[in-house]
mmCIF file of C-alpha atoms in Angstrom:
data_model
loop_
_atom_site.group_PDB
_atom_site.id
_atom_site.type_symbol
_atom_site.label_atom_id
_atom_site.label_comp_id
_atom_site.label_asym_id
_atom_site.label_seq_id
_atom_site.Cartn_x
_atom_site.Cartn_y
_atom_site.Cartn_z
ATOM 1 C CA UNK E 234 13.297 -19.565 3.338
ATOM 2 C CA UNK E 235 9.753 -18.206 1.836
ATOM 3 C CA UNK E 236 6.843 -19.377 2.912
ATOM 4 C CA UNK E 237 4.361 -20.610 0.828
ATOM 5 C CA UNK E 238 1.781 -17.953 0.676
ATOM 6 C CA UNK E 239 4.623 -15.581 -0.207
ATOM 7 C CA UNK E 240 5.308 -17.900 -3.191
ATOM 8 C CA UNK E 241 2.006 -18.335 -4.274
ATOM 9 C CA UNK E 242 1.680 -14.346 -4.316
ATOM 10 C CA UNK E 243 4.507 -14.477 -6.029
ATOM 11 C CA UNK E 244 3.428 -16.815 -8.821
ATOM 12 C CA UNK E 245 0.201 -15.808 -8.952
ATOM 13 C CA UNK E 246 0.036 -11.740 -7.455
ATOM 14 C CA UNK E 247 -3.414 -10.662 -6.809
ATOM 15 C CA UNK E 248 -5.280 -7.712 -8.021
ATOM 16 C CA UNK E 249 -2.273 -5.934 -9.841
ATOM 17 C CA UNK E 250 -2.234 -3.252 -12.397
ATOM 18 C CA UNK E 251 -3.769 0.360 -12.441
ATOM 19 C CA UNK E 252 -7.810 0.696 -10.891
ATOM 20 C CA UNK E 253 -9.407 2.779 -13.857
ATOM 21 C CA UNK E 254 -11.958 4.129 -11.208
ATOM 22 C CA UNK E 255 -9.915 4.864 -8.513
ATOM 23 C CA UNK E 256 -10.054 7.609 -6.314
ATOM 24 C CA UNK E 257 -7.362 7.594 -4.099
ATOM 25 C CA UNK E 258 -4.044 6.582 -4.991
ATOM 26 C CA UNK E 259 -0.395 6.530 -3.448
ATOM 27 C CA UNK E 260 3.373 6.079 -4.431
ATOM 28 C CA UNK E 261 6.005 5.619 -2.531
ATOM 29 C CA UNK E 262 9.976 4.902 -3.563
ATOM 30 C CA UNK E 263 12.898 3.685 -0.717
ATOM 31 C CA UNK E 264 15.367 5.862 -1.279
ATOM 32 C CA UNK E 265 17.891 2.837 0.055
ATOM 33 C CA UNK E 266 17.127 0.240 -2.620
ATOM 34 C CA UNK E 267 15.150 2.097 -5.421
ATOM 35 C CA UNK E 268 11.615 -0.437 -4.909
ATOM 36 C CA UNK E 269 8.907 1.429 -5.532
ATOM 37 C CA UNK E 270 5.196 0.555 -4.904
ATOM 38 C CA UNK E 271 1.830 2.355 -6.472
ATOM 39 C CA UNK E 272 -1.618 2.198 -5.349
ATOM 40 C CA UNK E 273 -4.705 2.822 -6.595
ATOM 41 C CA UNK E 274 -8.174 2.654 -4.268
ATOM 42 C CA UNK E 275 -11.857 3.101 -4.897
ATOM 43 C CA UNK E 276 -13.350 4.379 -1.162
ATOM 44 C CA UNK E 277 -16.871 5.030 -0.496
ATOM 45 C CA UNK E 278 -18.276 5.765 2.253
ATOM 46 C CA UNK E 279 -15.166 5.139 4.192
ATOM 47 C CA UNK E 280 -14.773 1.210 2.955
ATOM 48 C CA UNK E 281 -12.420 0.426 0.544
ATOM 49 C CA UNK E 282 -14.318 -1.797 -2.358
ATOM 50 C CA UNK E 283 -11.222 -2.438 -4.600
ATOM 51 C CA UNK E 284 -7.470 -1.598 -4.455
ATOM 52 C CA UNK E 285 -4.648 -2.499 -6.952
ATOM 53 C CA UNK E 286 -0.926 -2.048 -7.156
ATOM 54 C CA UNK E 287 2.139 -1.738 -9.344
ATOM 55 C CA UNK E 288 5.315 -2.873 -8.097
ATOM 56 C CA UNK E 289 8.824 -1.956 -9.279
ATOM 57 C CA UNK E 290 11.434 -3.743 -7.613
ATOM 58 C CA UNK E 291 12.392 -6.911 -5.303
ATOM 59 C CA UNK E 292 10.227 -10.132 -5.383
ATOM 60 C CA UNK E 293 9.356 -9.056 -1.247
ATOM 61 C CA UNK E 294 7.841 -5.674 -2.604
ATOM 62 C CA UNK E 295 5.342 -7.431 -5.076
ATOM 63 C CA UNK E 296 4.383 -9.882 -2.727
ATOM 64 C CA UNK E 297 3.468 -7.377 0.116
ATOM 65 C CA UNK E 298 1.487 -5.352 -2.321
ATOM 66 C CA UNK E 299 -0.177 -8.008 -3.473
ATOM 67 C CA UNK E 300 -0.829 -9.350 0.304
ATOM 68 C CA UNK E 301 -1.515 -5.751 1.407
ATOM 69 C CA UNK E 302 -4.830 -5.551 -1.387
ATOM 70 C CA UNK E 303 -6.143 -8.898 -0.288
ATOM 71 C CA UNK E 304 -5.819 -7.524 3.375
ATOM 72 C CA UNK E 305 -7.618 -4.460 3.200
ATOM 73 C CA UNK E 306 -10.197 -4.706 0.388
ATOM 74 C CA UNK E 307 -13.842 -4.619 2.345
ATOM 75 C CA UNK E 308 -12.296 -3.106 5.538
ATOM 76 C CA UNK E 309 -12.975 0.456 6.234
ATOM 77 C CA UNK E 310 -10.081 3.417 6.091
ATOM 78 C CA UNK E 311 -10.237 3.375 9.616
ATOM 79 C CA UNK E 312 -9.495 -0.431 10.543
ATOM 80 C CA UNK E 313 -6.771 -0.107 7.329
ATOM 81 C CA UNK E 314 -4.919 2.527 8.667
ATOM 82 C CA UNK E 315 -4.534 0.655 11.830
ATOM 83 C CA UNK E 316 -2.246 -1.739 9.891
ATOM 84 C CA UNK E 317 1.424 -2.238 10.930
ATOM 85 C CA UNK E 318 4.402 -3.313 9.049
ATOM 86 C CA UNK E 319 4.352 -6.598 11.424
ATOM 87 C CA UNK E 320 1.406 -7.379 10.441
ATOM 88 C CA UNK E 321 2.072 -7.244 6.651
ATOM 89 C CA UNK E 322 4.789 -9.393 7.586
ATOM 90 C CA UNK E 323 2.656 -11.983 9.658
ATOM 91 C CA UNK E 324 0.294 -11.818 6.737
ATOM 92 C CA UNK E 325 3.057 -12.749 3.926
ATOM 93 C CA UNK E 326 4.564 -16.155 6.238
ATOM 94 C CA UNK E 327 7.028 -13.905 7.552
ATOM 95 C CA UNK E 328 9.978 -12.068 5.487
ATOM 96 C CA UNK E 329 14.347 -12.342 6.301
ATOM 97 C CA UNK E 330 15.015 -9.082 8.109
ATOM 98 C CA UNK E 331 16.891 -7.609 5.239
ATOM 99 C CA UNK E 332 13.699 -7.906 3.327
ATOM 100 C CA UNK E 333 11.183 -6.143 5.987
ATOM 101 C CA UNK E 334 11.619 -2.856 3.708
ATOM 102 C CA UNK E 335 9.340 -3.991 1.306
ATOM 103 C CA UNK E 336 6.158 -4.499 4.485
ATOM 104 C CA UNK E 337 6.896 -0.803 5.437
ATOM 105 C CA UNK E 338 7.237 0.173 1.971
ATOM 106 C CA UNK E 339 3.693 -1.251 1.442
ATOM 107 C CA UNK E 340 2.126 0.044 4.626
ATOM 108 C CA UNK E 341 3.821 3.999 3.911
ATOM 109 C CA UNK E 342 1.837 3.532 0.683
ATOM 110 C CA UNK E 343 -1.328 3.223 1.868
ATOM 111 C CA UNK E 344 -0.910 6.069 3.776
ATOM 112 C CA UNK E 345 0.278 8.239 1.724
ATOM 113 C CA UNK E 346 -3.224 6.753 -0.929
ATOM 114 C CA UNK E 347 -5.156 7.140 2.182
ATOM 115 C CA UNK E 348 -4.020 10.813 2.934
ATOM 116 C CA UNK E 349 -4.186 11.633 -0.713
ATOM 117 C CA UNK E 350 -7.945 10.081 -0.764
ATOM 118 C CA UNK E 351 -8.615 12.810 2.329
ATOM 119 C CA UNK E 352 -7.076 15.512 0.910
ATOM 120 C CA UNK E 353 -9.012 15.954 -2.073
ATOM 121 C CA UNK E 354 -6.204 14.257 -4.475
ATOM 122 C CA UNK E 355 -3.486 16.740 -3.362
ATOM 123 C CA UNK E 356 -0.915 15.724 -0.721
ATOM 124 C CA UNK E 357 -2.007 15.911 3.183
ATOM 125 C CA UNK E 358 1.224 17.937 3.582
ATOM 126 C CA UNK E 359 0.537 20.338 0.859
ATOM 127 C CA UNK E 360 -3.133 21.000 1.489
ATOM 128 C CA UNK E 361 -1.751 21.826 5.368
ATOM 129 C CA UNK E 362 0.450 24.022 4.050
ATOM 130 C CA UNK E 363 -2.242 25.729 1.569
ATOM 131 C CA UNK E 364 -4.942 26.158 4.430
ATOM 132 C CA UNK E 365 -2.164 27.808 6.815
ATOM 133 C CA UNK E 366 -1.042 30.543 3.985
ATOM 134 C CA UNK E 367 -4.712 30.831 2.609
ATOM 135 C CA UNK E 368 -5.916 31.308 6.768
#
């Protein structure tokens, strides 16, 4: 039913725990299920040099984090954001269709880490918000 680079990532996830010199990080919970996936990026100059993840939840969510860091480390913001949740899937030997939550879980993470990253730390929404009221 899994393919074998999803059990290898599995048995062996890549790159996980906190990045103690990160500066950009995201989490993101489905409300549905309750997984919940954490990243943490170091970006300069628009390429991201090393990301790591925590992963609460199904054996699908720890996988695509750990796929999703092997994916984008070296590639710049740009080319990462371009990232769907099909191709986390491609990238993991495919995933059941009940289990797709955890690609778009993964990809809505790096979003939000990548927004955050932008932002100054603070929330895209939220600095929006503050630059509206502040004029």
């Amino acid at each position: 039913m899994y393919s074998k680079t999803f059990k290898d990532h599995l048995a062996n996830p890549r790159n996980a725990g906190e990045l103690s010199d990160a500066n950009a990080t995201g989490e993101e919970t489905n409300p549905v299920c309750g997984d919940r996936l954490r990243l943490s990026l170091r970006v300069h100059d628009g390429v991201i040099e090393a990301v790591n993840f925590l992963a609460y939840g199904c054996p699908p969510t720890l996988v695509c984090g750990s796929v999703l860091t092997e994916l984008i480390t070296g590639k710049t913001v740009e080319e990462s954001m371009l990232l769907k949740r099909d191709d986390l899937v491609a990238a993991v030997g495919g995933l059941p269709a009940r289990k797709q939550h955890a690609a778009a879980l993964a990809i809505e993470t790096l979003r939000s880490a990548i927004e955050n990253k932008n932002s100054g730390g603070k929330p895209a929404f939220l600095t929006q918000r503050l630059s509206e009221l502040l004029g």
